[in-house]
Amino acid sequence: MIDKTPPVSMSKSGSDPASKPERPSPPRNVVLASVALVVAGISALGAAFSLYGLKDWLHKTAITANNKLKATDKNHKTDSQLLHQVNSTITGQVVATIVLFVALSFIAFAVYRGRYWARWTVLGLWVLSTFTGTLAGFASVVSIGTSEPIAFKVPAFLAGVFFIAAVVLTSLKPSIAYFNLSRPERPAGAPVRRGLFAPREAAPARPGAAGRRGSAARAATTRPAGKADADAGSGQPDRSRSKQRANAEAVAKGAELARTRAKASKSRRTGV
């Protein structure tokens, strides 16, 4: 007899493509943000590599800044030192921009895939680029009004504008809703996070506290009434009551002494 039982699959149940919910396509804002990040990286690379053709302008700028220093100033440099400084500046800017381009490309892919941390990463990288002086920061947008060569400031301006556009596009509500789809689910039984201004929840009672309170209540209810009254009557008087009685006794004793002295003085006057 031939066994027609279907073979048991050795794969995990979650690996079946049919069991996975179909992920919605990214909204238009997310697609535009991904494109803006890539364009910002390409524009920044264009601005960085344009510096190789602007060595004369960089050299003249370095000479002008160097001439403003006094001859006795320790920062005063020779022409060969200025050329070395220009070459080092170009190399450092190109290396930093390549790193930025790789980071922007990686984040653009994460934004398109809808990773929940992508929005904050875009904002954080833009802030970092602005404060570190890379060619995609906010300073590149402002530099369009300077006297820098067009071959450098135009691609740098585009890099800054497209990076800001990516920050704005990833912060819109449709984009945030798309990113939240990939947020990890909270494990079952995990404590709920309290909001910043939410009231503090009461601490849970310890396991033995309820039992002790219950046993004490049962002992109080089962105690005989006569014994409870006897315990209440046999207690020592309250401190305030004893103080009041002491004050009353002192007042009475003082009044008795006053009356005795008055009688003695009266008998001396009358001679009785």
mmCIF file of C-alpha atoms in Angstrom, residues 74-243:
data_model
loop_
_atom_site.group_PDB
_atom_site.id
_atom_site.type_symbol
_atom_site.label_atom_id
_atom_site.label_comp_id
_atom_site.label_asym_id
_atom_site.label_seq_id
_atom_site.Cartn_x
_atom_site.Cartn_y
_atom_site.Cartn_z
ATOM 1 C CA LYS A 74 54.163 81.816 14.589
ATOM 2 C CA ASN A 75 51.280 80.903 12.256
ATOM 3 C CA HIS A 76 52.907 82.666 9.310
ATOM 4 C CA LYS A 77 53.696 80.054 6.609
ATOM 5 C CA THR A 78 55.844 79.840 3.518
ATOM 6 C CA ASP A 79 54.513 79.271 0.006
ATOM 7 C CA SER A 80 55.438 75.572 0.035
ATOM 8 C CA GLN A 81 53.640 75.126 3.323
ATOM 9 C CA LEU A 82 50.563 76.801 1.879
ATOM 10 C CA LEU A 83 50.561 74.437 -1.111
ATOM 11 C CA HIS A 84 50.791 71.477 1.227
ATOM 12 C CA GLN A 85 47.911 72.902 3.269
ATOM 13 C CA VAL A 86 45.762 73.266 0.136
ATOM 14 C CA ASN A 87 46.428 69.675 -0.949
ATOM 15 C CA SER A 88 45.649 68.396 2.541
ATOM 16 C CA THR A 89 42.416 70.363 2.636
ATOM 17 C CA ILE A 90 41.255 68.914 -0.687
ATOM 18 C CA THR A 91 42.142 65.349 0.305
ATOM 19 C CA GLY A 92 40.423 65.634 3.674
ATOM 20 C CA GLN A 93 37.274 67.110 2.131
ATOM 21 C CA VAL A 94 37.092 64.377 -0.515
ATOM 22 C CA VAL A 95 37.524 61.575 2.039
ATOM 23 C CA ALA A 96 34.889 63.068 4.348
ATOM 24 C CA THR A 97 32.455 63.471 1.450
ATOM 25 C CA ILE A 98 32.937 59.862 0.320
ATOM 26 C CA VAL A 99 32.092 58.693 3.834
ATOM 27 C CA LEU A 100 29.046 60.958 3.797
ATOM 28 C CA PHE A 101 27.931 59.581 0.429
ATOM 29 C CA VAL A 102 28.152 55.985 1.702
ATOM 30 C CA ALA A 103 26.147 56.914 4.811
ATOM 31 C CA LEU A 104 23.494 58.726 2.765
ATOM 32 C CA SER A 105 23.155 55.777 0.377
ATOM 33 C CA PHE A 106 22.721 53.339 3.261
ATOM 34 C CA ILE A 107 20.122 55.551 4.953
ATOM 35 C CA ALA A 108 18.294 56.056 1.635
ATOM 36 C CA PHE A 109 17.891 52.285 1.333
ATOM 37 C CA ALA A 110 16.682 52.077 4.954
ATOM 38 C CA VAL A 111 14.165 54.867 4.329
ATOM 39 C CA TYR A 112 12.809 53.113 1.245
ATOM 40 C CA ARG A 113 12.501 49.836 3.155
ATOM 41 C CA GLY A 114 10.598 51.641 5.922
ATOM 42 C CA ARG A 115 12.915 51.019 8.859
ATOM 43 C CA TYR A 116 11.404 52.618 11.947
ATOM 44 C CA TRP A 117 14.733 54.242 12.982
ATOM 45 C CA ALA A 118 15.387 55.796 9.559
ATOM 46 C CA ARG A 119 13.618 59.094 10.273
ATOM 47 C CA TRP A 120 15.707 59.874 13.356
ATOM 48 C CA THR A 121 18.880 58.765 11.590
ATOM 49 C CA VAL A 122 18.259 61.219 8.749
ATOM 50 C CA LEU A 123 17.714 64.065 11.202
ATOM 51 C CA GLY A 124 20.754 63.129 13.308
ATOM 52 C CA LEU A 125 23.047 62.873 10.280
ATOM 53 C CA TRP A 126 21.880 66.264 9.018
ATOM 54 C CA VAL A 127 22.650 67.873 12.379
ATOM 55 C CA LEU A 128 26.042 66.149 12.438
ATOM 56 C CA SER A 129 26.815 67.299 8.903
ATOM 57 C CA THR A 130 25.892 70.862 9.786
ATOM 58 C CA PHE A 131 28.106 71.075 12.860
ATOM 59 C CA THR A 132 31.079 69.237 11.310
ATOM 60 C CA GLY A 133 31.155 71.414 8.190
ATOM 61 C CA THR A 134 30.566 68.748 5.546
ATOM 62 C CA LEU A 135 29.352 69.754 2.096
ATOM 63 C CA ALA A 136 25.747 68.672 2.732
ATOM 64 C CA GLY A 137 25.125 70.729 5.857
ATOM 65 C CA PHE A 138 23.235 73.956 6.294
ATOM 66 C CA ALA A 139 26.362 76.032 5.602
ATOM 67 C CA SER A 140 26.334 74.817 1.994
ATOM 68 C CA VAL A 141 22.920 76.402 1.491
ATOM 69 C CA VAL A 142 24.096 79.751 2.846
ATOM 70 C CA SER A 143 27.288 79.678 0.758
ATOM 71 C CA ILE A 144 25.339 80.290 -2.462
ATOM 72 C CA GLY A 145 25.533 84.019 -1.753
ATOM 73 C CA THR A 146 29.312 84.093 -1.250
ATOM 74 C CA SER A 147 32.069 84.825 -3.779
ATOM 75 C CA GLU A 148 33.155 81.190 -4.046
ATOM 76 C CA PRO A 149 33.506 79.683 -7.539
ATOM 77 C CA ILE A 150 30.275 78.504 -9.145
ATOM 78 C CA ALA A 151 31.752 75.080 -9.846
ATOM 79 C CA PHE A 152 31.971 74.525 -6.092
ATOM 80 C CA LYS A 153 29.103 76.428 -4.495
ATOM 81 C CA VAL A 154 26.319 75.259 -6.854
ATOM 82 C CA PRO A 155 26.710 71.497 -6.205
ATOM 83 C CA ALA A 156 27.289 72.213 -2.521
ATOM 84 C CA PHE A 157 24.074 74.271 -2.452
ATOM 85 C CA LEU A 158 22.153 71.436 -4.128
ATOM 86 C CA ALA A 159 23.535 68.942 -1.618
ATOM 87 C CA GLY A 160 22.344 71.060 1.296
ATOM 88 C CA VAL A 161 18.901 71.711 -0.206
ATOM 89 C CA PHE A 162 18.210 68.071 -1.048
ATOM 90 C CA PHE A 163 19.363 66.952 2.395
ATOM 91 C CA ILE A 164 16.944 69.404 4.048
ATOM 92 C CA ALA A 165 14.192 68.164 1.728
ATOM 93 C CA ALA A 166 14.864 64.592 2.882
ATOM 94 C CA VAL A 167 14.589 65.647 6.529
ATOM 95 C CA VAL A 168 11.237 67.328 5.858
ATOM 96 C CA LEU A 169 9.836 64.454 3.778
ATOM 97 C CA THR A 170 10.695 61.822 6.382
ATOM 98 C CA SER A 171 8.983 63.877 9.098
ATOM 99 C CA LEU A 172 5.565 64.016 7.398
ATOM 100 C CA LYS A 173 2.683 61.947 8.801
ATOM 101 C CA PRO A 174 2.424 59.446 5.902
ATOM 102 C CA SER A 175 6.144 58.728 6.193
ATOM 103 C CA ILE A 176 5.959 58.291 9.960
ATOM 104 C CA ALA A 177 3.023 55.893 9.601
ATOM 105 C CA TYR A 178 5.012 53.880 7.065
ATOM 106 C CA PHE A 179 8.052 53.712 9.354
ATOM 107 C CA ASN A 180 5.920 52.607 12.305
ATOM 108 C CA LEU A 181 4.879 49.474 10.422
ATOM 109 C CA SER A 182 8.304 47.970 11.077
ATOM 110 C CA ARG A 183 8.422 48.880 14.760
ATOM 111 C CA PRO A 184 9.168 45.752 16.836
ATOM 112 C CA GLU A 185 6.162 44.422 18.715
ATOM 113 C CA ARG A 186 6.208 44.643 22.502
ATOM 114 C CA PRO A 187 6.650 41.218 24.140
ATOM 115 C CA ALA A 188 3.637 39.799 25.933
ATOM 116 C CA GLY A 189 3.592 40.749 29.603
ATOM 117 C CA ALA A 190 6.120 43.564 29.191
ATOM 118 C CA PRO A 191 5.404 46.636 31.362
ATOM 119 C CA VAL A 192 3.737 49.516 29.607
ATOM 120 C CA ARG A 193 5.961 52.566 29.352
ATOM 121 C CA ARG A 194 4.632 55.534 31.257
ATOM 122 C CA GLY A 195 4.433 58.852 29.449
ATOM 123 C CA LEU A 196 6.458 61.848 30.497
ATOM 124 C CA PHE A 197 3.519 63.587 32.226
ATOM 125 C CA ALA A 198 1.411 60.519 33.026
ATOM 126 C CA PRO A 199 0.550 59.887 36.708
ATOM 127 C CA ARG A 200 2.725 57.424 38.537
ATOM 128 C CA GLU A 201 1.143 54.026 39.017
ATOM 129 C CA ALA A 202 0.813 52.521 42.499
ATOM 130 C CA ALA A 203 3.467 49.967 43.364
ATOM 131 C CA PRO A 204 2.186 46.366 43.469
ATOM 132 C CA ALA A 205 1.663 44.895 46.943
ATOM 133 C CA ARG A 206 4.226 42.432 48.204
ATOM 134 C CA PRO A 207 3.108 38.802 48.329
ATOM 135 C CA GLY A 208 3.250 38.467 52.146
ATOM 136 C CA ALA A 209 1.749 41.877 52.984
ATOM 137 C CA ALA A 210 -1.816 40.964 52.043
ATOM 138 C CA GLY A 211 -1.653 37.750 54.062
ATOM 139 C CA ARG A 212 -0.427 39.554 57.166
ATOM 140 C CA ARG A 213 -3.140 42.212 56.867
ATOM 141 C CA GLY A 214 -5.782 39.541 56.398
ATOM 142 C CA SER A 215 -4.653 37.517 59.414
ATOM 143 C CA ALA A 216 -4.586 40.648 61.598
ATOM 144 C CA ALA A 217 -8.116 41.570 60.531
ATOM 145 C CA ARG A 218 -9.367 38.053 61.226
ATOM 146 C CA ALA A 219 -7.733 38.069 64.682
ATOM 147 C CA ALA A 220 -9.376 41.409 65.489
ATOM 148 C CA THR A 221 -12.829 40.188 64.458
ATOM 149 C CA THR A 222 -12.564 36.846 66.271
ATOM 150 C CA ARG A 223 -11.305 38.296 69.573
ATOM 151 C CA PRO A 224 -13.931 38.147 72.417
ATOM 152 C CA ALA A 225 -15.644 41.429 73.234
ATOM 153 C CA GLY A 226 -14.972 41.166 76.986
ATOM 154 C CA LYS A 227 -11.287 40.589 76.448
ATOM 155 C CA ALA A 228 -11.066 43.528 74.058
ATOM 156 C CA ASP A 229 -12.773 45.795 76.624
ATOM 157 C CA ALA A 230 -10.476 44.559 79.364
ATOM 158 C CA ASP A 231 -7.431 45.237 77.214
ATOM 159 C CA ALA A 232 -8.714 48.717 76.468
ATOM 160 C CA GLY A 233 -9.452 49.442 80.161
ATOM 161 C CA SER A 234 -6.173 48.064 81.461
ATOM 162 C CA GLY A 235 -4.120 50.400 79.333
ATOM 163 C CA GLN A 236 -2.233 53.223 81.013
ATOM 164 C CA PRO A 237 -3.807 56.715 80.832
ATOM 165 C CA ASP A 238 -2.836 58.991 78.094
ATOM 166 C CA ARG A 239 0.032 61.394 78.759
ATOM 167 C CA SER A 240 -2.124 64.467 78.224
ATOM 168 C CA ARG A 241 -4.732 63.279 80.730
ATOM 169 C CA SER A 242 -2.126 62.553 83.401
ATOM 170 C CA LYS A 243 -0.658 66.007 82.836
#
